[in-house]
CSV table of C-alpha atoms and ligand atoms in Angstrom, one decimal:
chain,number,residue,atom,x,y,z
A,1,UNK,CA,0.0,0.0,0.0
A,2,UNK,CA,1.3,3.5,-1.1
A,3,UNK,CA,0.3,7.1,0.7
A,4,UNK,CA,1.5,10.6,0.7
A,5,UNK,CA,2.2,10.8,4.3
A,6,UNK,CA,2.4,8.1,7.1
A,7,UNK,CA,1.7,9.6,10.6
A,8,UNK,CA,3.1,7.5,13.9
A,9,UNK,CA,0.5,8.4,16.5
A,10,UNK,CA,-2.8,9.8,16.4
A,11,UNK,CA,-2.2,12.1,19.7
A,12,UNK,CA,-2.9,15.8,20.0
A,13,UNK,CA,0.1,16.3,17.3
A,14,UNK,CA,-0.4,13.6,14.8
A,15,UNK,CA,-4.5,14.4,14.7
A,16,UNK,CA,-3.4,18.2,14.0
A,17,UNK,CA,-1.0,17.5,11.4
A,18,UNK,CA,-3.2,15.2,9.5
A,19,UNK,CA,-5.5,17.7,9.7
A,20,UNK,CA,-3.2,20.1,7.8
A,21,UNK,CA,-1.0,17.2,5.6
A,22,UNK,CA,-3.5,17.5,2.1
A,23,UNK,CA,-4.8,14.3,0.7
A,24,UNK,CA,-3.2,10.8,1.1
A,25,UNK,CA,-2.6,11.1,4.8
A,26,UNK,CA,-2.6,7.6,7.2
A,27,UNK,CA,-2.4,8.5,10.9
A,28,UNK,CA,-1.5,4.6,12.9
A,29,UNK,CA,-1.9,4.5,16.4
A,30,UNK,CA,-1.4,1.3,18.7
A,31,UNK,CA,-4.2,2.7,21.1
A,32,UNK,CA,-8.0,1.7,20.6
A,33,UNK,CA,-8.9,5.1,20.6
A,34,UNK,CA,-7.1,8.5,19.3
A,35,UNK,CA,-6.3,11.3,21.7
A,36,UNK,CA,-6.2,9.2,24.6
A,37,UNK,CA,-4.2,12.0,26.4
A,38,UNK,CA,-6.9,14.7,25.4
A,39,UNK,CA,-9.8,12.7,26.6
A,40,UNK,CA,-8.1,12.5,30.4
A,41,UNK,CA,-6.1,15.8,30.4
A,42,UNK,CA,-7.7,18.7,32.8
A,43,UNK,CA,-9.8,16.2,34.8
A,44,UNK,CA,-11.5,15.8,31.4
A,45,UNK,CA,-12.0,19.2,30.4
A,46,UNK,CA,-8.9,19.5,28.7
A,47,UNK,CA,-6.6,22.3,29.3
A,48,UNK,CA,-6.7,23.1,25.6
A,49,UNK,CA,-4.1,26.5,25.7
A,50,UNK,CA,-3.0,29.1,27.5
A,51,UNK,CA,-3.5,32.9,26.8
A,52,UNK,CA,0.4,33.8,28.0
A,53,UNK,CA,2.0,31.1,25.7
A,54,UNK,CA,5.0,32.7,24.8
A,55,UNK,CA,8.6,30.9,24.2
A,56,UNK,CA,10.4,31.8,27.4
A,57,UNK,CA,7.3,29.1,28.9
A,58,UNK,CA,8.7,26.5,27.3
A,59,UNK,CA,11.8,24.1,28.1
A,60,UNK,CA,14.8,23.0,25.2
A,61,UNK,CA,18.2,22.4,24.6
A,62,UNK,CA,17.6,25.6,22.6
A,63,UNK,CA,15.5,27.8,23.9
A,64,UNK,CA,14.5,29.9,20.4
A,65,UNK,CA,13.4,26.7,18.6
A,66,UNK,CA,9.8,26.7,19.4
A,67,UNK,CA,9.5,29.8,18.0
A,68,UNK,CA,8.5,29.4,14.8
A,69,UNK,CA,6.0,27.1,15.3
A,70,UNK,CA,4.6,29.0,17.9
A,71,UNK,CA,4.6,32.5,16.2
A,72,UNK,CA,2.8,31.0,13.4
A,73,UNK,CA,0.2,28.8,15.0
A,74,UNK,CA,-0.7,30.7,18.3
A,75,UNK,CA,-3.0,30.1,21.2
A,76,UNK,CA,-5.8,32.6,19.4
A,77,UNK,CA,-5.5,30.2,16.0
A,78,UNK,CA,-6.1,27.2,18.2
A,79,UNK,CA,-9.2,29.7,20.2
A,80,UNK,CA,-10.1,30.4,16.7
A,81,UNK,CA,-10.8,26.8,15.6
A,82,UNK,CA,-12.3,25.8,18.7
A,83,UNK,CA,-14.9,28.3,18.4
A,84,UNK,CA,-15.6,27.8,14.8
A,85,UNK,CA,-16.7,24.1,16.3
A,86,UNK,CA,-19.1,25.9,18.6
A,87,UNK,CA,-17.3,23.7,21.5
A,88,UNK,CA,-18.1,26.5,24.7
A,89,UNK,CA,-14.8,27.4,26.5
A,90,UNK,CA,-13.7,29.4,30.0
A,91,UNK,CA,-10.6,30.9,31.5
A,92,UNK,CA,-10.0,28.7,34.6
A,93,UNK,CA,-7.1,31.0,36.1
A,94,UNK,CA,-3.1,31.8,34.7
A,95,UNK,CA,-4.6,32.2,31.3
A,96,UNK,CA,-5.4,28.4,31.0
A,97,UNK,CA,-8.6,27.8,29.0
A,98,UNK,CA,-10.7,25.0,29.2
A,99,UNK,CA,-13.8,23.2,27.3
A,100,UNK,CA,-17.1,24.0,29.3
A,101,UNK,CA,-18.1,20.2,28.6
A,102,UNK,CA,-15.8,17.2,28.1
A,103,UNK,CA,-12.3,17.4,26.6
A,104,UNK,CA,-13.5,14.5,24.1
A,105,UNK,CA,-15.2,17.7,22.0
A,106,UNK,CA,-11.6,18.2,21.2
A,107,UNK,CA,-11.0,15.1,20.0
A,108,UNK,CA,-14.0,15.3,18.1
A,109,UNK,CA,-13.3,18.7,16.6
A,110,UNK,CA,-9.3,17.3,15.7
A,111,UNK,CA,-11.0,14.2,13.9
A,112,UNK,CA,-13.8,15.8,11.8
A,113,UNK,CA,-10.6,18.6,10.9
A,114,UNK,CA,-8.7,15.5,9.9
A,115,UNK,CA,-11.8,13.5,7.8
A,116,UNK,CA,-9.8,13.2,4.7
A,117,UNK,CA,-7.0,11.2,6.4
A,118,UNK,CA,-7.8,7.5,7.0
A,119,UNK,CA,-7.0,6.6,10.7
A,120,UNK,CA,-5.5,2.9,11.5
A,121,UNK,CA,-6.1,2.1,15.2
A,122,UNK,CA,-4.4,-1.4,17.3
A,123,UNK,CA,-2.4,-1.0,14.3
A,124,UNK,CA,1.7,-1.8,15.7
A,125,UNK,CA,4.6,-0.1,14.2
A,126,UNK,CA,7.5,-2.5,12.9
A,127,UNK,CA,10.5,-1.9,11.3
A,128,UNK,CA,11.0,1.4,9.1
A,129,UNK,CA,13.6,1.9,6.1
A,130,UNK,CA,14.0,4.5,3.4
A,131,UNK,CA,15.1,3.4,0.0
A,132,UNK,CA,16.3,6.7,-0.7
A,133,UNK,CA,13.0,8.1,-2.3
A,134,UNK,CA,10.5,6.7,0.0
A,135,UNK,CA,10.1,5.3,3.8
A,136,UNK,CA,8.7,1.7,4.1
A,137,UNK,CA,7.3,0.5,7.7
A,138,UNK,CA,5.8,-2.5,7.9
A,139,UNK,CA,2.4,-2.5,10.4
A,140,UNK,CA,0.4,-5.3,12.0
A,141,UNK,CA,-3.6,-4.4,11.9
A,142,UNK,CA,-5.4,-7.0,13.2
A,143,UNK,CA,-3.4,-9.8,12.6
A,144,UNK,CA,-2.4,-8.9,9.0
A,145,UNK,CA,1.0,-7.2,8.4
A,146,UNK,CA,1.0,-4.7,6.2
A,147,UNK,CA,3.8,-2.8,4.3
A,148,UNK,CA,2.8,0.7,3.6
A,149,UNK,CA,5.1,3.4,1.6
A,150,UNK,CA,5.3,6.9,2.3
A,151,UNK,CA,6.6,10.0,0.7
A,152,UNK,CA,7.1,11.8,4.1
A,153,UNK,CA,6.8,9.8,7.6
A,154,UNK,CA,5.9,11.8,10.8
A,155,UNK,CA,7.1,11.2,14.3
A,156,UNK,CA,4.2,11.7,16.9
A,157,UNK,CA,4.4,9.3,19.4
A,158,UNK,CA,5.0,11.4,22.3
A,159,UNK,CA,7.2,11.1,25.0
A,160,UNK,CA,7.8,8.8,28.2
A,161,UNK,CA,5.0,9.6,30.4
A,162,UNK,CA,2.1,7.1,31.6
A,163,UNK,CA,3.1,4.1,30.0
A,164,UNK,CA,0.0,2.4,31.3
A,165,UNK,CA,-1.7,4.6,28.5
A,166,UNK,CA,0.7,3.3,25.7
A,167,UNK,CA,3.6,5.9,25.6
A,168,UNK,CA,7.0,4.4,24.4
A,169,UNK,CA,9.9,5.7,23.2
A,170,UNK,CA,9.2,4.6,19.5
A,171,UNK,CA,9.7,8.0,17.9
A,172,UNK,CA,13.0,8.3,19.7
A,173,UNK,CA,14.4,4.8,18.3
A,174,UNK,CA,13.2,5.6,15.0
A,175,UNK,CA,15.1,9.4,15.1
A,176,UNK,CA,18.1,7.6,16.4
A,177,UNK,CA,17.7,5.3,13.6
A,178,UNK,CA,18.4,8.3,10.8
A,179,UNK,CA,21.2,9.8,12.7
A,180,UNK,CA,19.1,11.9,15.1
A,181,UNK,CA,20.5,13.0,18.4
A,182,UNK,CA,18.7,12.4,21.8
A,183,UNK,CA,19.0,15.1,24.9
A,184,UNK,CA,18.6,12.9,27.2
A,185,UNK,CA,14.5,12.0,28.8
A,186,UNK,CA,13.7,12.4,32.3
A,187,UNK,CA,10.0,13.1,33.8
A,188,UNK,CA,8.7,16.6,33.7
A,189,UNK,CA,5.5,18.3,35.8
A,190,UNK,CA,5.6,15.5,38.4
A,191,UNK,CA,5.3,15.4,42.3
A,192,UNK,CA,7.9,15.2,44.2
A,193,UNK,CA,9.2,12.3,46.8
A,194,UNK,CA,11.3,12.3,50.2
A,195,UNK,CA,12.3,10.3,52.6
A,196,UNK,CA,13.5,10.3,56.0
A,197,UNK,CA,12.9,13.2,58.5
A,198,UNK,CA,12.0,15.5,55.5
A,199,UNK,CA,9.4,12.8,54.8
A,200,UNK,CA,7.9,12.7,58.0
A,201,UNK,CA,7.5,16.1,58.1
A,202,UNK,CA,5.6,16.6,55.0
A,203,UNK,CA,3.5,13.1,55.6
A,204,UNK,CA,2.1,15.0,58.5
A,205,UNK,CA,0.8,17.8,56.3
A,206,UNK,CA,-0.5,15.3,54.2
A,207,UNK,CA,-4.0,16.1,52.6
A,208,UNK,CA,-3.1,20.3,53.3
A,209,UNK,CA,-2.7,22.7,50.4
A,210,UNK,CA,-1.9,26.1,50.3
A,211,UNK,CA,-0.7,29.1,48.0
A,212,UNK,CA,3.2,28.9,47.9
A,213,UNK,CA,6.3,30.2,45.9
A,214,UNK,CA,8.7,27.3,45.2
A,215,UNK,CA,11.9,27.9,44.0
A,216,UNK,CA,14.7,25.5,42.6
A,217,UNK,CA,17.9,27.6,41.1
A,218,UNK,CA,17.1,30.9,39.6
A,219,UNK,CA,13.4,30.2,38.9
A,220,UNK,CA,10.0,30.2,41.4
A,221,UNK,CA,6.4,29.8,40.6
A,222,UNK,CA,3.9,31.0,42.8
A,223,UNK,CA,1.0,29.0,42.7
A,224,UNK,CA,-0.5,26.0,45.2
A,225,UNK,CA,1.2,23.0,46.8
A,226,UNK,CA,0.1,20.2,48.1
A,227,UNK,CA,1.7,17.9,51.0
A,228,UNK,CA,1.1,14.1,50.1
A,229,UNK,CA,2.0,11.5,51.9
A,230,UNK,CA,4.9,10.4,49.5
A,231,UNK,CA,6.2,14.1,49.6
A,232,UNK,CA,4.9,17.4,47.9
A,233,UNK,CA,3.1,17.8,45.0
A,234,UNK,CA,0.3,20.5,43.3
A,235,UNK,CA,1.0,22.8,40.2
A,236,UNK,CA,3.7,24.7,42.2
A,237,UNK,CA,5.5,21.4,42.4
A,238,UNK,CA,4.6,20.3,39.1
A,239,UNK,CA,6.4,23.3,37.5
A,240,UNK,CA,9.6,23.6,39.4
A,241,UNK,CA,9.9,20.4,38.8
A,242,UNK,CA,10.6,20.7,35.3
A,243,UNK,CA,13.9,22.5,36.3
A,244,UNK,CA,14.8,20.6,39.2
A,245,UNK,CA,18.3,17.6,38.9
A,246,UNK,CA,19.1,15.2,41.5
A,247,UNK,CA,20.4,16.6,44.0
A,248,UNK,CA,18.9,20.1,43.9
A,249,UNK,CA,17.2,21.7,46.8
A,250,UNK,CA,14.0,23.2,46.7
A,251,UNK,CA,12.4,26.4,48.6
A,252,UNK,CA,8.9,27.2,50.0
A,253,UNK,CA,7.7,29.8,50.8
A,254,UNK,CA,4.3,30.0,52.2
A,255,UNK,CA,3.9,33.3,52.9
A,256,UNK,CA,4.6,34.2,48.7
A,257,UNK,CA,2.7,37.5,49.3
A,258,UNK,CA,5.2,38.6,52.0
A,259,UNK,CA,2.3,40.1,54.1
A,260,UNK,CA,1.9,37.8,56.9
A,261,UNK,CA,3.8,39.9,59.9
A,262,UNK,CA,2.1,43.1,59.0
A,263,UNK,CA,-1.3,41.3,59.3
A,264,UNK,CA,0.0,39.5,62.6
A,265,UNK,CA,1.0,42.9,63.9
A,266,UNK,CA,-2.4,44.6,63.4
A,267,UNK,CA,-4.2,41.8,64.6
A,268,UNK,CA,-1.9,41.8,67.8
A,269,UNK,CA,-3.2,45.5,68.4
A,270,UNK,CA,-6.7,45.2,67.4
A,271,UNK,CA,-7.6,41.7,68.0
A,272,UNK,CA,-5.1,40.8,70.7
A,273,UNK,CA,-7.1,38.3,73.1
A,274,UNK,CA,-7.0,36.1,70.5
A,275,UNK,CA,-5.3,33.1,70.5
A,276,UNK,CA,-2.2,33.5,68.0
A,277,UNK,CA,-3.3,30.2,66.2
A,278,UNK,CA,-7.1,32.2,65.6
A,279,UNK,CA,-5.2,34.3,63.9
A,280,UNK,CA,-2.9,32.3,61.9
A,281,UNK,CA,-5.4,30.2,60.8
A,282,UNK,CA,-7.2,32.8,58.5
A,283,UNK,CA,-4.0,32.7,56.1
A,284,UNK,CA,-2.9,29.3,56.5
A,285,UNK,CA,-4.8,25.8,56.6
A,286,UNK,CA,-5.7,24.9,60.0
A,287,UNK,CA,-3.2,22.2,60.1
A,288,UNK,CA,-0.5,23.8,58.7
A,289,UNK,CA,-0.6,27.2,60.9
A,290,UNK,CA,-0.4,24.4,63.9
A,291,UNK,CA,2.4,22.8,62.4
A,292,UNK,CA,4.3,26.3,62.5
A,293,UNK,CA,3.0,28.2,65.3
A,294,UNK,CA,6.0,27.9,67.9
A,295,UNK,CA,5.5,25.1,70.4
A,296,UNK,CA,6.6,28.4,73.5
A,297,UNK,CA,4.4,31.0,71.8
A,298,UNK,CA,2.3,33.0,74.4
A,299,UNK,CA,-1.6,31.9,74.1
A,300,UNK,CA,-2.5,35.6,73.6
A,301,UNK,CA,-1.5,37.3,70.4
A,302,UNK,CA,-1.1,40.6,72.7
A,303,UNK,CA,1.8,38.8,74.9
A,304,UNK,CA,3.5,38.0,71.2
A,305,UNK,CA,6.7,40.1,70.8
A,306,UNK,CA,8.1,41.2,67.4
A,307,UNK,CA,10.2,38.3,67.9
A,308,UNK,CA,7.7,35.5,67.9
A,309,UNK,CA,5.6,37.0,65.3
A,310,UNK,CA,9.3,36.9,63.4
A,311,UNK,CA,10.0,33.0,64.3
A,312,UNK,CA,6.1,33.0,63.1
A,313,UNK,CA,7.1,34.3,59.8
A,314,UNK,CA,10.3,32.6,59.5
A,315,UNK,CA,8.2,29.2,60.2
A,316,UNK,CA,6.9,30.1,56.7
A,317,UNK,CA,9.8,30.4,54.7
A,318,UNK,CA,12.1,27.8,56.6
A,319,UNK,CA,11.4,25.0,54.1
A,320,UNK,CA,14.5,24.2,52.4
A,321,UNK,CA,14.6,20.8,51.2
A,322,UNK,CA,16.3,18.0,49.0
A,323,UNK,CA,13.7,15.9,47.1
A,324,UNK,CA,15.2,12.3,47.1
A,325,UNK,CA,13.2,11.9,43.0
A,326,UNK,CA,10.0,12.1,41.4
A,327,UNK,CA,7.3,9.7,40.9
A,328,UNK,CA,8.7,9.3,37.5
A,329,UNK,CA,7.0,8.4,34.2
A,330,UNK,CA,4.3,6.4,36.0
A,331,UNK,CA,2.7,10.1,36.8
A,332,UNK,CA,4.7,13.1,34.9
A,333,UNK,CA,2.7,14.4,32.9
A,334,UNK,CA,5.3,15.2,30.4
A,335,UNK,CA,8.8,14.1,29.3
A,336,UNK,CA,11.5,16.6,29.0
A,337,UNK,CA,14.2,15.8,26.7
A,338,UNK,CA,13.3,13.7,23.5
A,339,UNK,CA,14.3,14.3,19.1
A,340,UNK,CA,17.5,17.0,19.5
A,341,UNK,CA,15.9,20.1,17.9
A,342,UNK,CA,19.4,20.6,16.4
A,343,UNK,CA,18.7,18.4,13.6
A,344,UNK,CA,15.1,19.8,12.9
A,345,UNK,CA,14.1,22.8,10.8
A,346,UNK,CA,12.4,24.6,13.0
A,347,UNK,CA,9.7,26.1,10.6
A,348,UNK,CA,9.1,22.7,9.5
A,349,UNK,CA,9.9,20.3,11.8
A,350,UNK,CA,11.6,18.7,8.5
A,351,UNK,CA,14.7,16.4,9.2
A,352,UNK,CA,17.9,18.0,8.7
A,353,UNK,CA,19.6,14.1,7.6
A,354,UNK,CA,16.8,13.0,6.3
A,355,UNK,CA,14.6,14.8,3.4
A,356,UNK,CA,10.7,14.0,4.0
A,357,UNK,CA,11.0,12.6,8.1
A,358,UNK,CA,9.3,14.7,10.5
A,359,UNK,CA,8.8,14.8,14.1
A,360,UNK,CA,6.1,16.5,16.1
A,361,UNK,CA,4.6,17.2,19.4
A,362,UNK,CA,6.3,15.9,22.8
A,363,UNK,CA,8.9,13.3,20.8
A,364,UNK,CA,10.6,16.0,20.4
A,365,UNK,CA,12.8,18.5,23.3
A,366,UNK,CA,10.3,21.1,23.3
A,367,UNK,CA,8.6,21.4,26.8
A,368,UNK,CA,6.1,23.7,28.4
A,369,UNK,CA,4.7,25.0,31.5
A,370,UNK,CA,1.7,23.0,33.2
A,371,UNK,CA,-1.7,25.3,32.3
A,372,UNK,CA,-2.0,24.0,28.1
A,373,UNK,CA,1.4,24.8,27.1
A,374,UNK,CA,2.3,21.4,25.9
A,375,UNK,CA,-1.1,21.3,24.0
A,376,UNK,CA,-0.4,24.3,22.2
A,377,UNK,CA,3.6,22.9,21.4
A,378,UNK,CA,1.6,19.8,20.0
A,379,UNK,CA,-0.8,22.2,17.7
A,380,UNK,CA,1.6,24.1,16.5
A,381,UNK,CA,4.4,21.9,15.6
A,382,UNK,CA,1.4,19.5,13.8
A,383,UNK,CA,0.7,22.4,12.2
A,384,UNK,CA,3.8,23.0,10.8
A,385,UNK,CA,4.8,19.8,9.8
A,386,UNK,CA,1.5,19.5,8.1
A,387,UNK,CA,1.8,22.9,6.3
A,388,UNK,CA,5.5,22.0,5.2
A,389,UNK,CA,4.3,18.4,3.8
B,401,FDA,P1,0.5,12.0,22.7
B,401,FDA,O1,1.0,11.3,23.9
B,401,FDA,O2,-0.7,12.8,22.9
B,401,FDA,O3,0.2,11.0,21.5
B,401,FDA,C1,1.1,10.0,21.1
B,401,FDA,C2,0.3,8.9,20.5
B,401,FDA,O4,1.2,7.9,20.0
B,401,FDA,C3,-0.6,8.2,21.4
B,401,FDA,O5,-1.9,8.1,20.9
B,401,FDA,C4,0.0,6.8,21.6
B,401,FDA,O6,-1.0,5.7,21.7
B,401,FDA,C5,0.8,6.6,20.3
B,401,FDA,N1,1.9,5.7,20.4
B,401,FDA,C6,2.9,5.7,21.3
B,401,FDA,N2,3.8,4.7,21.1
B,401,FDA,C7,3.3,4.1,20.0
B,401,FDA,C8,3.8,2.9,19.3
B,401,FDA,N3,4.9,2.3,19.6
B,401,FDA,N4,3.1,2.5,18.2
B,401,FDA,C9,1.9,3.2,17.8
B,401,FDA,N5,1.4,4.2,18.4
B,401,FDA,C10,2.1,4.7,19.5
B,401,FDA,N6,-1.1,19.2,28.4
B,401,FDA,C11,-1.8,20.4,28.3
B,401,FDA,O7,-1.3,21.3,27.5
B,401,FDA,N7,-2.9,20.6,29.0
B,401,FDA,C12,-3.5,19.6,29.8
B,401,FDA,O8,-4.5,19.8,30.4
B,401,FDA,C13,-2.7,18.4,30.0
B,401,FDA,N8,-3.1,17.5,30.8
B,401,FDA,C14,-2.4,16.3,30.9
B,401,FDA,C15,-2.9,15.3,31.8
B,401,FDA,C16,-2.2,14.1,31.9
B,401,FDA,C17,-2.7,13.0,32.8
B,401,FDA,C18,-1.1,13.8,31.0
B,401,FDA,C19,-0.3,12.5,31.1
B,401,FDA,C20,-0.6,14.8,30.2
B,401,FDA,C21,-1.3,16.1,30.1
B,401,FDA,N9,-0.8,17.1,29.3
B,401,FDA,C22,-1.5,18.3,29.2
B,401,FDA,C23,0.3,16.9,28.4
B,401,FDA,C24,-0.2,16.5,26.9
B,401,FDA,O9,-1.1,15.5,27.1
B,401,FDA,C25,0.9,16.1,26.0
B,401,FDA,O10,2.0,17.1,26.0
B,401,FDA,C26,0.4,15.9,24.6
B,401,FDA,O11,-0.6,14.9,24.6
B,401,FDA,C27,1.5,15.5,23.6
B,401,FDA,O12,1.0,15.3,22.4
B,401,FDA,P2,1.7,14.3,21.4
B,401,FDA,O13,0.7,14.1,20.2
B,401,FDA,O14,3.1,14.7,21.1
B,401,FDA,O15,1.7,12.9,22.2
């Protein structure tokens, strides 16, 4: 069997490519159903874009790849589309939009985009060659193998992350396979895990979230955490960990708004007869402003020097600690790392070794912020791919 195009993966990516690819397209996919990822993403409202999706939000061996892509199919051509399908939409918070109803309306929206392309699902991928005009890759559908040609093959397969839903590293074997580079894969946006006496600490907190600024190196998010009883987790944690190495410390603060001991020294002079964990407790989770209170602080906030109120404070920010890993693949929700961009045209996608191979979407090391970045990376570099096809 001959086509035009032969997509690997019928993901957010390979559905927007083929939607852009012209006639002749066949998108495979091992799963029984495409856009597995959409369907669950955003506790099934998917988390479609963002409205701040700009390049500095996203993570690469080089930062100005993603550019192109992104410059030419933005978050408002993605609003655009969605909107021309009637499929109702809302601004959660940080710019991150999401469907009103269920995330399978993008799904549905990416496959009725893509109805020219035939789709080949349980299908498994076997070996790929190129006799120097065209790629051959041999499939098994149902039993039958099948050998199909292509003009230009495109790598969307995805990353690492949740290999109970069928990710593998098949776009990265067959990149390697041309001559492609690899920066090396490790989990992205995932909780956090301790042990010991940093453990225990947290594993008493367990359950408790609260507004934080978390900060690993030279960059800090402010946004919620969450202790768990593994170790720390929530979208704070879930970004910064995107930049965090073995070995790194992490900070929290959990007064990010810095106006805890101005409010504790007003309520001292006009609420004083309160009990300083009263007061502490309308800014922090009960549990947490128990954890932190000093064990020696008077039980009136009027007997509370500046110097408690300080230790009070400090309590807050005195939560440097070493994460001993992740939770890995099993939960990231992305993998950093993946296809080098250095051997991509970046306003293609286009191999550089190899005329008519493309790779798309999370295969490759392009990374973005939680809140619909990655969705957006996957549009746009479908889009591209499919433009230059
Ligand atoms: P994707 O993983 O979507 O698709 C790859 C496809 O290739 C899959 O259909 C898979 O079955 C197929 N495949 C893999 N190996 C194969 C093989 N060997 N043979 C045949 N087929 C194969 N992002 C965001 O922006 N907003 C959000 O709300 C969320 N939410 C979210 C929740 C959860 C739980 C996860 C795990 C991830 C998210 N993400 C997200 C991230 C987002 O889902 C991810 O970045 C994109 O789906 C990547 O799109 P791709 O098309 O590159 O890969």
């Amino acid at each position: 069997m001959e086509v035009q195009t032969l997509i690997l993966g019928a993901g957010a990516a390979g559905l927007m490519c083929a939607a852009h690819a012209g006639p002749g397209v066949l998108v495979v996919d091992h799963a029984k159903s495409p856009g597995e990822k959409i369907r669950i993403s955003g506790g099934g409202r998917c988390n479609f874009t963002n409205m701040g999706v700009e390049p500095e939000r996203f993570l690469s061996a080089n930062p100005h790849f993603a550019k192109s892509a992104l410059h030419r199919y933005t978050q408002w051509d993605f609003l655009g589309l969605v909107q021309a399908h009637g499929i109702a939409w809302h601004e959660k918070t940080l710019g991150q939009l999401f469907c009103d109803g269920k995330a399978t309306q993008i799904v549905d929206m990416l496959r009725a985009e893509m109805a020219g392309a035939e789709l080949w699902l349980g299908t498994e991928v076997g070996e790929v060659t190129h006799d120097g005009t065209r790629f051959r890759v041999m499939l098994t559908r149902a039993g039958q193998r099948v050998e199909v040609k292509a003009k230009s093959l495109v790598l969307a397969t995805g990353g690492l992350s949740i290999p109970k839903m069928g990710a593998t590293g098949l776009a990265y074997r067959i990149a390697q396979q041309f001559g492609h580079a690899l920066v090396p894969t490790r989990p992205g946006l995932v909780p956090f895990t301790f042990t010991g006496t940093p453990l225990d600490r947290l594993k008493a907190l367990a359950g408790v979230a609260t507004p934080a600024r978390v900060t690993c190196g030279g960059t800090a998010f402010d946004e919620a955490l969450l202790f768990t009883h593994r170790g720390l987790s929530g979208p704070a944690i879930l970004q910064i960990s995107s930049y965090w190495a073995e070995g790194d410390s992490v900070t929290l603060d959990l007064d990010p708004g810095g106006q805890l001991l101005n409010a504790l020294k007003a309520a001292r002079k006009a609420e004083g007869r309160k009990a300083p964990l009263t007061h502490l407790a309308q800014h922090l989770p009960q549990r947490l402003a128990a954890a932190i209170l000093p064990e020696d602080a008077p039980p009136r906030l009027a007997d509370c020097g500046d110097a408690v109120l300080n230790r009070i404070v400090e309590g807050c920010r005195d939560w440097t600690m070493t994460p001993a890993g992740t939770e890995g693949y099993r939960t990231a929700e992305v993998t950093l790392g993946g296809i080098d961009t250095d051997g991509l045209s970046s306003k293609t996608m286009e191999s550089r070794h190899v005329p008519g191979l493309y790779a798309i979407g999370e295969a490759v090391d392009v990374t973005g912020w939680l809140g619909g970045y990655n969705f957006q990376w996957a549009w746009s570099s479908g889009w591209a791919a499919g433009q230059a096809i």
